[in-house]
mmCIF file of C-alpha atoms in Angstrom:
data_model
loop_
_atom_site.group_PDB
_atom_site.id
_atom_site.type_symbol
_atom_site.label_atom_id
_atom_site.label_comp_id
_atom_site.label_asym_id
_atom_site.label_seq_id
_atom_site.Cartn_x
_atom_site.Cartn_y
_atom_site.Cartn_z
ATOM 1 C CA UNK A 1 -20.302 -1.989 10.058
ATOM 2 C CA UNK A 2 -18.192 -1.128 7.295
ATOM 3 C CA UNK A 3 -14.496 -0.996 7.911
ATOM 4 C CA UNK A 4 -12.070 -0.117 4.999
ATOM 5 C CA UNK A 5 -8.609 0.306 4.443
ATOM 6 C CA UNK A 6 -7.409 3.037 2.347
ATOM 7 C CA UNK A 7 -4.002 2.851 0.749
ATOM 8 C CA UNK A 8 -1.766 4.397 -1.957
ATOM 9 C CA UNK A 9 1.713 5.708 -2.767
ATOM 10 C CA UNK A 10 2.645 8.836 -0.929
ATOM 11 C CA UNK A 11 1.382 12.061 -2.606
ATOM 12 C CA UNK A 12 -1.793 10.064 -4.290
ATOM 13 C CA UNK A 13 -4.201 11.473 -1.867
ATOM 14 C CA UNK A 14 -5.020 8.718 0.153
ATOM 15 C CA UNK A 15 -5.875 11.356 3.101
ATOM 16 C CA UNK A 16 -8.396 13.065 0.789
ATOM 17 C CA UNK A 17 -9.878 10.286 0.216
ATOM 18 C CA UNK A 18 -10.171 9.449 4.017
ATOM 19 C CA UNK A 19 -11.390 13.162 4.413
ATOM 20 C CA UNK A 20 -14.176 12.819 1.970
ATOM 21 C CA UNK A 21 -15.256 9.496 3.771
ATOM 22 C CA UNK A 22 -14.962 11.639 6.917
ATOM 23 C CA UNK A 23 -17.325 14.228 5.732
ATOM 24 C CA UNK A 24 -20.075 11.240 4.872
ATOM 25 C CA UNK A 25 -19.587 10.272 8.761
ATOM 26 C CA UNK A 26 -16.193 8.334 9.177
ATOM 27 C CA UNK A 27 -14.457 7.818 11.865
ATOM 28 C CA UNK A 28 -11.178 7.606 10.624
ATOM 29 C CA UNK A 29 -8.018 6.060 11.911
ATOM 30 C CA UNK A 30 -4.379 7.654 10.402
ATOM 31 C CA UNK A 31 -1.997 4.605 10.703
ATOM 32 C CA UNK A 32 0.920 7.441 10.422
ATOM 33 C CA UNK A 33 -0.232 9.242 13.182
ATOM 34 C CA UNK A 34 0.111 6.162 15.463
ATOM 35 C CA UNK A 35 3.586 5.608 13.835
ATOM 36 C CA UNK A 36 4.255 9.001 15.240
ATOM 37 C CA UNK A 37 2.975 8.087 18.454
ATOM 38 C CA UNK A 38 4.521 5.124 18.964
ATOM 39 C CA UNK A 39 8.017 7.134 18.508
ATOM 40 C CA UNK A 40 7.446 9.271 20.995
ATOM 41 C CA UNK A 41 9.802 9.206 24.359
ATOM 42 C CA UNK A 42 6.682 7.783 26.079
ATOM 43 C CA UNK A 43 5.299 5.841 23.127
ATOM 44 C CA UNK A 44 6.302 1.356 22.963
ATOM 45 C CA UNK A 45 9.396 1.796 20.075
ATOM 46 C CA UNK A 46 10.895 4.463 21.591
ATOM 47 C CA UNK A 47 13.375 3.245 23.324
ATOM 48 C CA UNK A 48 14.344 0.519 20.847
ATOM 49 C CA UNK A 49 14.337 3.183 17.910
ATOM 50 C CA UNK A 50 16.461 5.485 20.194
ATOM 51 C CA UNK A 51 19.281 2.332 21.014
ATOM 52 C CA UNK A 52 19.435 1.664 17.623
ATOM 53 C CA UNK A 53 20.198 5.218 16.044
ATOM 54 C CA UNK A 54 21.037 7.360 18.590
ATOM 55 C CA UNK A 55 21.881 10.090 16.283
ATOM 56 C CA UNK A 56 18.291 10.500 15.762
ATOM 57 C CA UNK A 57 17.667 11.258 19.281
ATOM 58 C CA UNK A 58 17.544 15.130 20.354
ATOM 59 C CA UNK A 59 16.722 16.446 23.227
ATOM 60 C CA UNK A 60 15.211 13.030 24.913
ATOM 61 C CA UNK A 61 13.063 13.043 21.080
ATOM 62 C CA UNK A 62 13.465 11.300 17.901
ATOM 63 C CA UNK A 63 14.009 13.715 15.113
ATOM 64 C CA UNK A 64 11.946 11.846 12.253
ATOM 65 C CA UNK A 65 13.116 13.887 9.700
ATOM 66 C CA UNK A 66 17.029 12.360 10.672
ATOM 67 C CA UNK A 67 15.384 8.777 10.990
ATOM 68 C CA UNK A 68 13.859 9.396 7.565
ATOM 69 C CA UNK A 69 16.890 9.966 5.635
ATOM 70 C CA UNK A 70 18.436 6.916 7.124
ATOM 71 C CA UNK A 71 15.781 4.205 6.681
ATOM 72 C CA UNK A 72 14.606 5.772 3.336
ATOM 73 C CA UNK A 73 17.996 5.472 1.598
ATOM 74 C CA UNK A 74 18.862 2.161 3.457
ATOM 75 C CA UNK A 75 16.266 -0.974 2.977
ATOM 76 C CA UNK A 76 18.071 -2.681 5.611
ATOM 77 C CA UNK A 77 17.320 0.182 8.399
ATOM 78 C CA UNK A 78 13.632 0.833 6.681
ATOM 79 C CA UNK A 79 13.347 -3.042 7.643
ATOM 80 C CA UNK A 80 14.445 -2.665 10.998
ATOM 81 C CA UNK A 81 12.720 0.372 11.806
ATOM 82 C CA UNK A 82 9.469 -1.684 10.559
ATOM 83 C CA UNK A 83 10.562 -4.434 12.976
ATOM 84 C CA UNK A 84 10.621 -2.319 15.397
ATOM 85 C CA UNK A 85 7.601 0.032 14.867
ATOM 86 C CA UNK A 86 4.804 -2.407 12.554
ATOM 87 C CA UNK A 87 3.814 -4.353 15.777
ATOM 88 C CA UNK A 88 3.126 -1.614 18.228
ATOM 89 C CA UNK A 89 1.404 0.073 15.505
ATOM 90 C CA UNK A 90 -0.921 -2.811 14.789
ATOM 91 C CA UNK A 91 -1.639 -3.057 18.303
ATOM 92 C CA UNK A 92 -2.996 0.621 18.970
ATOM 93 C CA UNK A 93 -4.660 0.338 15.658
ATOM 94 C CA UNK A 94 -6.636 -2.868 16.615
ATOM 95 C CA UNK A 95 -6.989 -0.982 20.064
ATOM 96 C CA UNK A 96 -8.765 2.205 18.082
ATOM 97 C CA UNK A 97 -10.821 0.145 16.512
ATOM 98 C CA UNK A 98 -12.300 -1.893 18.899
ATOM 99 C CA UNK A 99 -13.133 1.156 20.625
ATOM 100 C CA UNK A 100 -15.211 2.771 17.638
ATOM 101 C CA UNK A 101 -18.741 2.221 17.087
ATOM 102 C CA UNK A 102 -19.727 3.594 13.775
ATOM 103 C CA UNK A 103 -21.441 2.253 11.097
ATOM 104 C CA UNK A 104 -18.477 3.238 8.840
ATOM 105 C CA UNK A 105 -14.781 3.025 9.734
ATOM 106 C CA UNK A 106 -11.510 3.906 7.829
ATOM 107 C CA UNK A 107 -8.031 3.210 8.677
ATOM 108 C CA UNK A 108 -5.487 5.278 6.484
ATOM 109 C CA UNK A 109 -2.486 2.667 5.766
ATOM 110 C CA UNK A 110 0.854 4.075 3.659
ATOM 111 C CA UNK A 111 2.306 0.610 3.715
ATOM 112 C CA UNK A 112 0.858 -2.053 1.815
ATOM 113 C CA UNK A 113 2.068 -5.477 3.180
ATOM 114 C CA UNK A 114 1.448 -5.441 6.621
ATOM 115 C CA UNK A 115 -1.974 -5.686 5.806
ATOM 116 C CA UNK A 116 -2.479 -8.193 2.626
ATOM 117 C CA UNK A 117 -4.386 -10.533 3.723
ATOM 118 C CA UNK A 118 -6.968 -8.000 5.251
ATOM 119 C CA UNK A 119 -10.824 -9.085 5.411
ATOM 120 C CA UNK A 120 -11.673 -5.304 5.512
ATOM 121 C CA UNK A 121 -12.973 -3.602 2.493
ATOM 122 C CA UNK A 122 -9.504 -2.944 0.689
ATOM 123 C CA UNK A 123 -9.307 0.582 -1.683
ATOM 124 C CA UNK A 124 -6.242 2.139 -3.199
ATOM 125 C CA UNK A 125 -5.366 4.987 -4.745
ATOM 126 C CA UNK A 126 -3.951 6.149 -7.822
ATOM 127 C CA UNK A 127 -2.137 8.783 -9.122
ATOM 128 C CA UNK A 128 0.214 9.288 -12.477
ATOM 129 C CA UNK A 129 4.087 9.615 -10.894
ATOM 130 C CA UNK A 130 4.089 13.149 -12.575
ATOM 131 C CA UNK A 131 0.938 14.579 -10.688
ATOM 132 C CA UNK A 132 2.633 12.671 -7.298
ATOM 133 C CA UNK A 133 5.597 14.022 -7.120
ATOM 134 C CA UNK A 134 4.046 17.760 -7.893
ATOM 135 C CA UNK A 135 1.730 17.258 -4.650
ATOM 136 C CA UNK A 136 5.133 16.443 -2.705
ATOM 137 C CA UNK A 137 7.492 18.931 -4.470
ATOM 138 C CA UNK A 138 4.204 21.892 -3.124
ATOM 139 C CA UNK A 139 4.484 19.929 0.332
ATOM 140 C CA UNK A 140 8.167 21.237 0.525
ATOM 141 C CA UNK A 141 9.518 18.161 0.366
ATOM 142 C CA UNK A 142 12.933 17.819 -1.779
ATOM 143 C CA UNK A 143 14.163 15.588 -4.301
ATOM 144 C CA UNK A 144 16.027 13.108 -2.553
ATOM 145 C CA UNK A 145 12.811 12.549 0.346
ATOM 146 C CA UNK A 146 10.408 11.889 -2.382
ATOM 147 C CA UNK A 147 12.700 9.353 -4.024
ATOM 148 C CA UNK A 148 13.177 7.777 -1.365
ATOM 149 C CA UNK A 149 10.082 7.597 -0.230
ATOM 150 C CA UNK A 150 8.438 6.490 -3.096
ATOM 151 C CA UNK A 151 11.244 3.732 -3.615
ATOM 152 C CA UNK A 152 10.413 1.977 -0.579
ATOM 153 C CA UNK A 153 6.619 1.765 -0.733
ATOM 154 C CA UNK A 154 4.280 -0.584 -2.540
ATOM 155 C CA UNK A 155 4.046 -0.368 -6.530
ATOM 156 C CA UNK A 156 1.153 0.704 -7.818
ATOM 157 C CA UNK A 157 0.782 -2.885 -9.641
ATOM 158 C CA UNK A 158 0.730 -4.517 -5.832
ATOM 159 C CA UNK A 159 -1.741 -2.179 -4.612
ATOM 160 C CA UNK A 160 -3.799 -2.763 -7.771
ATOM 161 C CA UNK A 161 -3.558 -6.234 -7.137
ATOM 162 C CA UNK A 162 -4.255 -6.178 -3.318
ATOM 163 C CA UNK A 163 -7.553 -3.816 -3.761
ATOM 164 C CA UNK A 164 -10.793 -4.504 -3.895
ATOM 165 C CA UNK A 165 -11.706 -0.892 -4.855
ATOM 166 C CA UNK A 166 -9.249 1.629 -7.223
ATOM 167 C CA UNK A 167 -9.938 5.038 -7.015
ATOM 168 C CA UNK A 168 -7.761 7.507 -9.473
ATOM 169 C CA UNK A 169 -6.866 10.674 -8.659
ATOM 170 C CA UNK A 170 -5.108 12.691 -11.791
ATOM 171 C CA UNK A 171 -8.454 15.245 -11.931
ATOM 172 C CA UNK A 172 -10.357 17.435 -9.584
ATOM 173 C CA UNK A 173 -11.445 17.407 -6.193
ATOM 174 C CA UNK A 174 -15.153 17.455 -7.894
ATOM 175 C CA UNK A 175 -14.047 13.914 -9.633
ATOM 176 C CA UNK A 176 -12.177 12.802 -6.946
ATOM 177 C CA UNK A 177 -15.666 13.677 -4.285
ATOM 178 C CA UNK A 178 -17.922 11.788 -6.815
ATOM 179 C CA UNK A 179 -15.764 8.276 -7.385
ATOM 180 C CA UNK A 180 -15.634 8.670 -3.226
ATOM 181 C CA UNK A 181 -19.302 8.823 -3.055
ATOM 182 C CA UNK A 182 -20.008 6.256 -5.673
ATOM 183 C CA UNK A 183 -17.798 3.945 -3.817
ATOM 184 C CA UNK A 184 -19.561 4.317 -0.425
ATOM 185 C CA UNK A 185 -23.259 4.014 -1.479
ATOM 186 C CA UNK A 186 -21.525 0.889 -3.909
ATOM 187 C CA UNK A 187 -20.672 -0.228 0.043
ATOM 188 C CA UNK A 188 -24.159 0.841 1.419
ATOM 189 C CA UNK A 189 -22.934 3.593 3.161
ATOM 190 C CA UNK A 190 -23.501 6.901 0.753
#
């Protein structure tokens, strides 16, 4: 089986990327979406997340766009969120993917170090800052999210470093579908 992880800044297409691997037979694995499950009222942080900001909390829920302007302005909360979060995430994913049987599987990852010293097939992805923050700006996202945001992940230099496979996304989908496909069948799996 091939298992890759498929990381990049916010906004540099890393779920294209996993989308294109989809469409050659995938089974993908979103690390966010776990993040998001993991915060709701029934999911393991919960409760922890909730004691620690209750002002977050409405309506027995976590409002993650009020945790996300706390712990993205504040690395001291980001790291305590993490705390909180990273291990119940890790669990579920290593859950998921003991539970897939593919001959290809991808797990989406937006933070880097959590998952240096990974033997799975590492890729990154690129983009120029400029082309980033236009994907996030069209997302409706405003100026003071995608600072933050991009402040508290990963440089592109770690990623770099960390990869085994770049992939750069500045052009078109077309470009973008090929360097996926070129990648897989480099893996045995195009």
């Amino acid at each position: 089986m091939v298992r890759i992880i498929v990381s990049g800044g916010i906004g540099s297409g890393k779920s294209t990327v996993t989308s294109i691997m989809q469409d050659h037979g995938a089974a993908v694995v979103h690390a966010d979406e776990i993040g998001h499950m993991v915060l709701e009222p029934e999911g393991e942080a919960f409760t922890e997340v909730a004691d620690a900001w209750p002002s977050v909390v409405t309506d027995n829920a976590i409002d993650r766009r009020k945790l996300a302007a706390i712990v993205f302005s504040d690395d001291a909360a980001l790291a305590e969120l993490e705390s909180m979060t990273h291990p119940a995430i890790r669990r579920k994913l290593a859950e998921l993917t003991r539970l897939v049987h593919t001959n290809l599987l991808v797990v989406e990852i937006p933070i880097l170090r959590d998952f240096l010293n990974s033997s799975w097939t590492k890729v990154f992805v690129t983009a120029e800052s400029h082309v980033r923050h236009e994907r996030l700006l069209a997302r409706g996202m405003d100026e003071a999210d995608i600072h933050g945001r991009m402040r508290a992940q990963a440089s592109d230099a770690t990623g770099v470093a960390w990869a085994d496979y770049v992939i750069s996304n500045n052009g078109s989908l077309e470009e973008l579908e090929t360097e996926v496909h070129a990648l897989l069948s480099s893996l045995g799996d195009g």
